[in-house]
Amino acid sequence: MDTPTNPKAPPDRRPAGPKPPPGTRPPLALALTGVVRRYTQGQGALEILRGVDLTISHGQSVALVAPSGSGKSTLLHIAGLLEHSDAGEVFIDGTPTARLPDAERTRIRRMSIGFVYQFHHLLGEFTALENVAMPQMIRGLTRKEAEARAKDLLSYLGLGARLTHRPAELSGGEQQRVAIARALANAPRLLLADEPTGNLDPKTSDHVFGAMTELVRATGVAALIATHNLELASRMDRRVTLREGKVVELA
């Protein structure tokens, strides 16, 4: 299996956004404070998250290691503004989001957050290049600009020779690398991944995880990645788990 060969990060071809004033710290990419999430169960309530606090800086990768049913996916959905918490606040790049209208939450998701799931969810009728270019075109880039960045990302991930292949013509590992490129296509501030290698064999999983973490470091995006694999988690900057509904740092 081919692996990333480009030592430089793929360029962000969008116009640069405003920079923080000199002497000030940029806001955290993600900050959860006192996040609570409960679900109705019969006549009672099942509390999954019980006051979660978590911060992730730009350029930092954090592994979320916890057993099934502990609330990992719920935490990722709330962090990614796909689900509302019952209490607490979610800050994305310094912006509080709990009380924002759905349209604004959607805008922040599109502009600032990338998602990778266990299954790639690629569009089967489109090529690898088109799958990665499409989110950028939806955001407003021209087709030429979008395809240029898509090519940069896919080549960085070792898929330069597979640009015109459709998902059915790619291996499982190649499909997931396309999904990673798609998640990072709009140069998000935060990457959220839910068991991104859980559907792959160990060797392929190692290649894909390595490609993802290498690209995360190269682009400076903050990453929260849920995984059962302790060996893969050990490669990240920090490791956390969920215990009794709260985030706990691991050594």
PDB file of C-alpha atoms in Angstrom:
ATOM      1  CA  MET A   1       0.000   0.000   0.000  1.00  0.00           C
ATOM      2  CA  ASP A   2       1.299   3.450  -0.900  1.00  0.00           C
ATOM      3  CA  THR A   3       1.900   5.945   1.894  1.00  0.00           C
ATOM      4  CA  PRO A   4       2.206   9.751   2.036  1.00  0.00           C
ATOM      5  CA  THR A   5       5.329  11.008   0.321  1.00  0.00           C
ATOM      6  CA  ASN A   6       4.953  14.782   0.252  1.00  0.00           C
ATOM      7  CA  PRO A   7       6.872  16.303   3.190  1.00  0.00           C
ATOM      8  CA  LYS A   8       5.017  19.620   3.008  1.00  0.00           C
ATOM      9  CA  ALA A   9       1.438  20.262   4.050  1.00  0.00           C
ATOM     10  CA  PRO A  10      -1.022  20.739   1.172  1.00  0.00           C
ATOM     11  CA  PRO A  11      -1.567  24.483   0.806  1.00  0.00           C
ATOM     12  CA  ASP A  12      -4.786  26.109   1.947  1.00  0.00           C
ATOM     13  CA  ARG A  13      -5.844  27.860  -1.242  1.00  0.00           C
ATOM     14  CA  ARG A  14      -8.539  29.978   0.423  1.00  0.00           C
ATOM     15  CA  PRO A  15      -7.973  33.674   1.288  1.00  0.00           C
ATOM     16  CA  ALA A  16      -6.453  34.077   4.748  1.00  0.00           C
ATOM     17  CA  GLY A  17      -8.880  34.972   7.544  1.00  0.00           C
ATOM     18  CA  PRO A  18      -8.343  37.680  10.167  1.00  0.00           C
ATOM     19  CA  LYS A  19      -5.421  37.155  12.550  1.00  0.00           C
ATOM     20  CA  PRO A  20      -5.612  37.739  16.318  1.00  0.00           C
ATOM     21  CA  PRO A  21      -4.151  41.050  17.532  1.00  0.00           C
ATOM     22  CA  PRO A  22      -0.405  40.985  18.288  1.00  0.00           C
ATOM     23  CA  GLY A  23       0.404  39.670  21.748  1.00  0.00           C
ATOM     24  CA  THR A  24      -2.886  37.789  22.150  1.00  0.00           C
ATOM     25  CA  ARG A  25      -3.361  34.030  22.213  1.00  0.00           C
ATOM     26  CA  PRO A  26      -5.578  32.435  19.577  1.00  0.00           C
ATOM     27  CA  PRO A  27      -8.700  30.837  21.086  1.00  0.00           C
ATOM     28  CA  LEU A  28      -8.830  27.115  21.756  1.00  0.00           C
ATOM     29  CA  ALA A  29     -10.032  25.065  18.805  1.00  0.00           C
ATOM     30  CA  LEU A  30     -12.493  23.226  21.071  1.00  0.00           C
ATOM     31  CA  ALA A  31     -13.604  23.779  24.650  1.00  0.00           C
ATOM     32  CA  LEU A  32     -16.371  21.847  26.375  1.00  0.00           C
ATOM     33  CA  THR A  33     -17.436  23.152  29.783  1.00  0.00           C
ATOM     34  CA  GLY A  34     -19.893  21.337  32.047  1.00  0.00           C
ATOM     35  CA  VAL A  35     -21.505  19.448  29.158  1.00  0.00           C
ATOM     36  CA  VAL A  36     -24.438  17.249  30.190  1.00  0.00           C
ATOM     37  CA  ARG A  37     -26.411  14.916  27.927  1.00  0.00           C
ATOM     38  CA  ARG A  38     -29.275  12.702  29.042  1.00  0.00           C
ATOM     39  CA  TYR A  39     -31.814  10.592  27.206  1.00  0.00           C
ATOM     40  CA  THR A  40     -35.317   9.659  28.262  1.00  0.00           C
ATOM     41  CA  GLN A  41     -35.594   5.968  29.098  1.00  0.00           C
ATOM     42  CA  GLY A  42     -39.042   4.771  30.092  1.00  0.00           C
ATOM     43  CA  GLN A  43     -40.203   7.081  32.861  1.00  0.00           C
ATOM     44  CA  GLY A  44     -36.681   8.080  33.836  1.00  0.00           C
ATOM     45  CA  ALA A  45     -33.595   9.624  32.279  1.00  0.00           C
ATOM     46  CA  LEU A  46     -30.270   8.026  31.384  1.00  0.00           C
ATOM     47  CA  GLU A  47     -27.420  10.495  31.871  1.00  0.00           C
ATOM     48  CA  ILE A  48     -24.608   9.758  29.416  1.00  0.00           C
ATOM     49  CA  LEU A  49     -22.423  12.826  29.944  1.00  0.00           C
ATOM     50  CA  ARG A  50     -22.291  14.311  33.449  1.00  0.00           C
ATOM     51  CA  GLY A  51     -20.461  17.598  33.269  1.00  0.00           C
ATOM     52  CA  VAL A  52     -17.758  17.018  30.657  1.00  0.00           C
ATOM     53  CA  ASP A  53     -14.835  19.451  30.530  1.00  0.00           C
ATOM     54  CA  LEU A  54     -12.354  19.194  27.665  1.00  0.00           C
ATOM     55  CA  THR A  55     -10.058  21.610  25.836  1.00  0.00           C
ATOM     56  CA  ILE A  56      -8.029  21.071  22.669  1.00  0.00           C
ATOM     57  CA  SER A  57      -5.551  23.575  21.268  1.00  0.00           C
ATOM     58  CA  HIS A  58      -4.857  24.207  17.615  1.00  0.00           C
ATOM     59  CA  GLY A  59      -2.392  21.668  16.248  1.00  0.00           C
ATOM     60  CA  GLN A  60      -3.043  19.214  19.108  1.00  0.00           C
ATOM     61  CA  SER A  61      -4.245  15.643  18.583  1.00  0.00           C
ATOM     62  CA  VAL A  62      -6.259  13.928  21.316  1.00  0.00           C
ATOM     63  CA  ALA A  63      -7.263  10.259  21.408  1.00  0.00           C
ATOM     64  CA  LEU A  64     -10.580   9.412  23.044  1.00  0.00           C
ATOM     65  CA  VAL A  65     -10.225   5.836  24.297  1.00  0.00           C
ATOM     66  CA  ALA A  66     -13.300   4.320  25.965  1.00  0.00           C
ATOM     67  CA  PRO A  67     -15.452   1.175  25.680  1.00  0.00           C
ATOM     68  CA  SER A  68     -18.587   0.949  23.566  1.00  0.00           C
ATOM     69  CA  GLY A  69     -21.605   2.489  25.241  1.00  0.00           C
ATOM     70  CA  SER A  70     -19.575   4.958  27.298  1.00  0.00           C
ATOM     71  CA  GLY A  71     -20.724   7.994  25.322  1.00  0.00           C
ATOM     72  CA  LYS A  72     -17.863   8.514  22.851  1.00  0.00           C
ATOM     73  CA  SER A  73     -20.123   9.082  19.850  1.00  0.00           C
ATOM     74  CA  THR A  74     -22.425  11.328  21.870  1.00  0.00           C
ATOM     75  CA  LEU A  75     -19.465  13.448  22.922  1.00  0.00           C
ATOM     76  CA  LEU A  76     -18.240  13.733  19.327  1.00  0.00           C
ATOM     77  CA  HIS A  77     -21.723  14.645  18.077  1.00  0.00           C
ATOM     78  CA  ILE A  78     -22.025  17.418  20.652  1.00  0.00           C
ATOM     79  CA  ALA A  79     -18.500  18.683  19.951  1.00  0.00           C
ATOM     80  CA  GLY A  80     -19.342  18.703  16.234  1.00  0.00           C
ATOM     81  CA  LEU A  81     -22.640  20.568  16.779  1.00  0.00           C
ATOM     82  CA  LEU A  82     -24.615  17.640  15.386  1.00  0.00           C
ATOM     83  CA  GLU A  83     -26.442  17.251  18.684  1.00  0.00           C
ATOM     84  CA  HIS A  84     -27.433  19.663  21.453  1.00  0.00           C
ATOM     85  CA  SER A  85     -26.305  19.195  25.041  1.00  0.00           C
ATOM     86  CA  ASP A  86     -28.806  19.492  27.894  1.00  0.00           C
ATOM     87  CA  ALA A  87     -26.462  21.772  29.855  1.00  0.00           C
ATOM     88  CA  GLY A  88     -23.011  23.275  29.505  1.00  0.00           C
ATOM     89  CA  GLU A  89     -21.291  25.082  26.657  1.00  0.00           C
ATOM     90  CA  VAL A  90     -19.388  24.138  23.515  1.00  0.00           C
ATOM     91  CA  PHE A  91     -16.867  26.701  22.253  1.00  0.00           C
ATOM     92  CA  ILE A  92     -15.614  26.307  18.677  1.00  0.00           C
ATOM     93  CA  ASP A  93     -12.607  28.527  18.043  1.00  0.00           C
ATOM     94  CA  GLY A  94     -13.710  30.707  20.960  1.00  0.00           C
ATOM     95  CA  THR A  95     -17.344  31.034  19.858  1.00  0.00           C
ATOM     96  CA  PRO A  96     -20.042  29.802  22.295  1.00  0.00           C
ATOM     97  CA  THR A  97     -22.530  27.692  20.344  1.00  0.00           C
ATOM     98  CA  ALA A  98     -25.129  26.313  22.779  1.00  0.00           C
ATOM     99  CA  ARG A  99     -27.698  29.042  22.125  1.00  0.00           C
ATOM    100  CA  LEU A 100     -26.997  29.651  18.461  1.00  0.00           C
ATOM    101  CA  PRO A 101     -29.798  29.029  15.944  1.00  0.00           C
ATOM    102  CA  ASP A 102     -29.498  25.894  13.835  1.00  0.00           C
ATOM    103  CA  ALA A 103     -28.560  27.850  10.714  1.00  0.00           C
ATOM    104  CA  GLU A 104     -25.534  29.368  12.475  1.00  0.00           C
ATOM    105  CA  ARG A 105     -24.513  26.000  13.934  1.00  0.00           C
ATOM    106  CA  THR A 106     -24.661  24.566  10.415  1.00  0.00           C
ATOM    107  CA  ARG A 107     -22.492  27.407   9.124  1.00  0.00           C
ATOM    108  CA  ILE A 108     -19.865  26.765  11.816  1.00  0.00           C
ATOM    109  CA  ARG A 109     -19.876  23.041  11.026  1.00  0.00           C
ATOM    110  CA  ARG A 110     -19.323  23.771   7.350  1.00  0.00           C
ATOM    111  CA  MET A 111     -16.616  26.371   7.952  1.00  0.00           C
ATOM    112  CA  SER A 112     -14.706  25.035  10.942  1.00  0.00           C
ATOM    113  CA  ILE A 113     -15.275  21.288  11.513  1.00  0.00           C
ATOM    114  CA  GLY A 114     -14.314  18.177   9.565  1.00  0.00           C
ATOM    115  CA  PHE A 115     -15.740  14.710  10.238  1.00  0.00           C
ATOM    116  CA  VAL A 116     -14.381  11.203   9.599  1.00  0.00           C
ATOM    117  CA  TYR A 117     -16.474   8.147  10.442  1.00  0.00           C
ATOM    118  CA  GLN A 118     -15.827   4.407  10.687  1.00  0.00           C
ATOM    119  CA  PHE A 119     -17.460   3.989   7.272  1.00  0.00           C
ATOM    120  CA  HIS A 120     -16.267   6.327   4.555  1.00  0.00           C
ATOM    121  CA  HIS A 121     -19.718   7.480   3.259  1.00  0.00           C
ATOM    122  CA  LEU A 122     -18.254   8.481  -0.105  1.00  0.00           C
ATOM    123  CA  LEU A 123     -20.566   9.209  -3.025  1.00  0.00           C
ATOM    124  CA  GLY A 124     -20.260   6.150  -5.250  1.00  0.00           C
ATOM    125  CA  GLU A 125     -21.010   7.847  -8.563  1.00  0.00           C
ATOM    126  CA  PHE A 126     -18.193  10.381  -8.186  1.00  0.00           C
ATOM    127  CA  THR A 127     -14.415   9.992  -8.433  1.00  0.00           C
ATOM    128  CA  ALA A 128     -12.034  10.420  -5.522  1.00  0.00           C
ATOM    129  CA  LEU A 129     -11.141  13.887  -6.826  1.00  0.00           C
ATOM    130  CA  GLU A 130     -14.809  14.886  -7.124  1.00  0.00           C
ATOM    131  CA  ASN A 131     -15.660  13.568  -3.645  1.00  0.00           C
ATOM    132  CA  VAL A 132     -12.987  15.827  -2.133  1.00  0.00           C
ATOM    133  CA  ALA A 133     -13.684  18.825  -4.379  1.00  0.00           C
ATOM    134  CA  MET A 134     -17.435  18.863  -3.800  1.00  0.00           C
ATOM    135  CA  PRO A 135     -17.486  20.250  -0.213  1.00  0.00           C
ATOM    136  CA  GLN A 136     -15.242  23.092  -1.325  1.00  0.00           C
ATOM    137  CA  MET A 137     -17.498  23.973  -4.243  1.00  0.00           C
ATOM    138  CA  ILE A 138     -20.504  23.963  -1.904  1.00  0.00           C
ATOM    139  CA  ARG A 139     -18.583  26.407   0.247  1.00  0.00           C
ATOM    140  CA  GLY A 140     -18.002  28.719  -2.701  1.00  0.00           C
ATOM    141  CA  LEU A 141     -14.686  27.825  -4.362  1.00  0.00           C
ATOM    142  CA  THR A 142     -14.546  27.489  -8.132  1.00  0.00           C
ATOM    143  CA  ARG A 143     -14.261  24.010  -9.571  1.00  0.00           C
ATOM    144  CA  LYS A 144     -10.659  24.730 -10.594  1.00  0.00           C
ATOM    145  CA  GLU A 145      -9.687  25.896  -7.090  1.00  0.00           C
ATOM    146  CA  ALA A 146     -11.495  23.002  -5.414  1.00  0.00           C
ATOM    147  CA  GLU A 147      -9.942  20.370  -7.639  1.00  0.00           C
ATOM    148  CA  ALA A 148      -6.473  21.849  -7.148  1.00  0.00           C
ATOM    149  CA  ARG A 149      -6.705  21.494  -3.346  1.00  0.00           C
ATOM    150  CA  ALA A 150      -8.354  18.066  -3.684  1.00  0.00           C
ATOM    151  CA  LYS A 151      -5.427  16.917  -5.802  1.00  0.00           C
ATOM    152  CA  ASP A 152      -2.957  18.330  -3.245  1.00  0.00           C
ATOM    153  CA  LEU A 153      -4.619  16.456  -0.373  1.00  0.00           C
ATOM    154  CA  LEU A 154      -5.059  13.159  -2.190  1.00  0.00           C
ATOM    155  CA  SER A 155      -1.484  13.228  -3.478  1.00  0.00           C
ATOM    156  CA  TYR A 156      -0.208  13.947   0.032  1.00  0.00           C
ATOM    157  CA  LEU A 157      -2.118  10.871   1.224  1.00  0.00           C
ATOM    158  CA  GLY A 158      -0.525   8.705  -1.454  1.00  0.00           C
ATOM    159  CA  LEU A 159      -3.503   8.659  -3.818  1.00  0.00           C
ATOM    160  CA  GLY A 160      -2.137  10.769  -6.659  1.00  0.00           C
ATOM    161  CA  ALA A 161      -2.563   7.884  -9.098  1.00  0.00           C
ATOM    162  CA  ARG A 162      -6.152   7.183  -7.988  1.00  0.00           C
ATOM    163  CA  LEU A 163      -7.767  10.591  -8.544  1.00  0.00           C
ATOM    164  CA  THR A 164     -10.177   9.407 -11.259  1.00  0.00           C
ATOM    165  CA  HIS A 165     -11.162   6.167  -9.526  1.00  0.00           C
ATOM    166  CA  ARG A 166     -14.626   5.777  -8.021  1.00  0.00           C
ATOM    167  CA  PRO A 167     -15.029   4.340  -4.500  1.00  0.00           C
ATOM    168  CA  ALA A 168     -15.879   0.835  -5.783  1.00  0.00           C
ATOM    169  CA  GLU A 169     -12.505   0.791  -7.570  1.00  0.00           C
ATOM    170  CA  LEU A 170     -10.576   1.613  -4.384  1.00  0.00           C
ATOM    171  CA  SER A 171      -9.520  -0.586  -1.476  1.00  0.00           C
ATOM    172  CA  GLY A 172     -11.015  -0.027   1.980  1.00  0.00           C
ATOM    173  CA  GLY A 173      -7.910   1.824   3.121  1.00  0.00           C
ATOM    174  CA  GLU A 174      -7.896   4.005   0.020  1.00  0.00           C
ATOM    175  CA  GLN A 175     -11.578   4.849   0.480  1.00  0.00           C
ATOM    176  CA  GLN A 176     -10.940   5.927   4.060  1.00  0.00           C
ATOM    177  CA  ARG A 177      -8.012   8.100   2.998  1.00  0.00           C
ATOM    178  CA  VAL A 178     -10.307   9.813   0.496  1.00  0.00           C
ATOM    179  CA  ALA A 179     -12.746  10.385   3.369  1.00  0.00           C
ATOM    180  CA  ILE A 180      -9.933  11.939   5.431  1.00  0.00           C
ATOM    181  CA  ALA A 181      -9.014  14.228   2.529  1.00  0.00           C
ATOM    182  CA  ARG A 182     -12.665  15.230   2.173  1.00  0.00           C
ATOM    183  CA  ALA A 183     -12.893  16.026   5.896  1.00  0.00           C
ATOM    184  CA  LEU A 184      -9.870  18.323   5.631  1.00  0.00           C
ATOM    185  CA  ALA A 185     -10.732  19.821   2.244  1.00  0.00           C
ATOM    186  CA  ASN A 186     -12.185  23.042   3.664  1.00  0.00           C
ATOM    187  CA  ALA A 187      -9.188  23.541   5.992  1.00  0.00           C
ATOM    188  CA  PRO A 188     -11.253  23.125   9.193  1.00  0.00           C
ATOM    189  CA  ARG A 189     -10.036  24.278  12.591  1.00  0.00           C
ATOM    190  CA  LEU A 190     -11.198  21.023  14.213  1.00  0.00           C
ATOM    191  CA  LEU A 191     -11.222  17.407  13.000  1.00  0.00           C
ATOM    192  CA  LEU A 192     -13.507  14.870  14.707  1.00  0.00           C
ATOM    193  CA  ALA A 193     -13.081  11.181  13.906  1.00  0.00           C
ATOM    194  CA  ASP A 194     -15.197   8.313  15.260  1.00  0.00           C
ATOM    195  CA  GLU A 195     -13.326   4.989  15.019  1.00  0.00           C
ATOM    196  CA  PRO A 196     -11.897   5.977  11.600  1.00  0.00           C
ATOM    197  CA  THR A 197      -9.944   2.716  11.243  1.00  0.00           C
ATOM    198  CA  GLY A 198     -12.367   0.423  13.070  1.00  0.00           C
ATOM    199  CA  ASN A 199     -13.534  -1.241   9.848  1.00  0.00           C
ATOM    200  CA  LEU A 200     -10.037  -1.998   8.523  1.00  0.00           C
ATOM    201  CA  ASP A 201      -7.583  -4.842   9.008  1.00  0.00           C
ATOM    202  CA  PRO A 202      -4.628  -4.120  11.354  1.00  0.00           C
ATOM    203  CA  LYS A 203      -2.054  -3.412   8.626  1.00  0.00           C
ATOM    204  CA  THR A 204      -4.357  -1.130   6.648  1.00  0.00           C
ATOM    205  CA  SER A 205      -5.508   0.503   9.873  1.00  0.00           C
ATOM    206  CA  ASP A 206      -1.910   1.340  10.748  1.00  0.00           C
ATOM    207  CA  HIS A 207      -1.311   2.945   7.330  1.00  0.00           C
ATOM    208  CA  VAL A 208      -4.528   4.961   7.382  1.00  0.00           C
ATOM    209  CA  PHE A 209      -4.090   6.159  10.965  1.00  0.00           C
ATOM    210  CA  GLY A 210      -0.508   7.144  10.244  1.00  0.00           C
ATOM    211  CA  ALA A 211      -1.570   9.096   7.165  1.00  0.00           C
ATOM    212  CA  MET A 212      -4.292  10.888   9.101  1.00  0.00           C
ATOM    213  CA  THR A 213      -2.136  11.892  12.072  1.00  0.00           C
ATOM    214  CA  GLU A 214       0.673  13.003   9.765  1.00  0.00           C
ATOM    215  CA  LEU A 215      -1.718  15.232   7.833  1.00  0.00           C
ATOM    216  CA  VAL A 216      -3.219  16.578  11.071  1.00  0.00           C
ATOM    217  CA  ARG A 217       0.232  17.655  12.252  1.00  0.00           C
ATOM    218  CA  ALA A 218       1.175  19.067   8.851  1.00  0.00           C
ATOM    219  CA  THR A 219      -1.945  21.241   8.603  1.00  0.00           C
ATOM    220  CA  GLY A 220      -2.098  22.334  12.266  1.00  0.00           C
ATOM    221  CA  VAL A 221      -5.722  21.293  12.712  1.00  0.00           C
ATOM    222  CA  ALA A 222      -6.907  20.234  16.188  1.00  0.00           C
ATOM    223  CA  ALA A 223      -8.112  16.624  16.283  1.00  0.00           C
ATOM    224  CA  LEU A 224     -10.271  14.541  18.599  1.00  0.00           C
ATOM    225  CA  ILE A 225     -10.158  10.913  17.466  1.00  0.00           C
ATOM    226  CA  ALA A 226     -12.137   8.098  19.099  1.00  0.00           C
ATOM    227  CA  THR A 227     -10.416   4.719  18.875  1.00  0.00           C
ATOM    228  CA  HIS A 228     -10.322   1.366  20.652  1.00  0.00           C
ATOM    229  CA  ASN A 229      -6.736   0.817  19.540  1.00  0.00           C
ATOM    230  CA  LEU A 230      -4.359   1.722  22.371  1.00  0.00           C
ATOM    231  CA  GLU A 231      -1.275   1.404  20.169  1.00  0.00           C
ATOM    232  CA  LEU A 232      -2.668   3.908  17.692  1.00  0.00           C
ATOM    233  CA  ALA A 233      -3.813   6.193  20.514  1.00  0.00           C
ATOM    234  CA  SER A 234      -0.276   6.243  21.935  1.00  0.00           C
ATOM    235  CA  ARG A 235       0.919   8.144  18.844  1.00  0.00           C
ATOM    236  CA  MET A 236      -1.225  11.169  19.681  1.00  0.00           C
ATOM    237  CA  ASP A 237      -0.377  14.165  21.849  1.00  0.00           C
ATOM    238  CA  ARG A 238      -2.888  13.335  24.587  1.00  0.00           C
ATOM    239  CA  ARG A 239      -5.142  10.454  25.583  1.00  0.00           C
ATOM    240  CA  VAL A 240      -8.445  10.827  27.422  1.00  0.00           C
ATOM    241  CA  THR A 241     -11.251   8.469  28.413  1.00  0.00           C
ATOM    242  CA  LEU A 242     -14.815   8.669  29.717  1.00  0.00           C
ATOM    243  CA  ARG A 243     -15.453   7.504  33.271  1.00  0.00           C
ATOM    244  CA  GLU A 244     -18.875   7.857  34.859  1.00  0.00           C
ATOM    245  CA  GLY A 245     -19.816  10.407  32.225  1.00  0.00           C
ATOM    246  CA  LYS A 246     -16.767  12.658  32.621  1.00  0.00           C
ATOM    247  CA  VAL A 247     -13.563  13.081  30.627  1.00  0.00           C
ATOM    248  CA  VAL A 248     -10.446  11.865  32.426  1.00  0.00           C
ATOM    249  CA  GLU A 249      -6.869  12.359  31.204  1.00  0.00           C
ATOM    250  CA  LEU A 250      -4.780   9.218  30.711  1.00  0.00           C
ATOM    251  CA  ALA A 251      -1.037   8.997  31.234  1.00  0.00           C
TER     252      ALA A 251
END
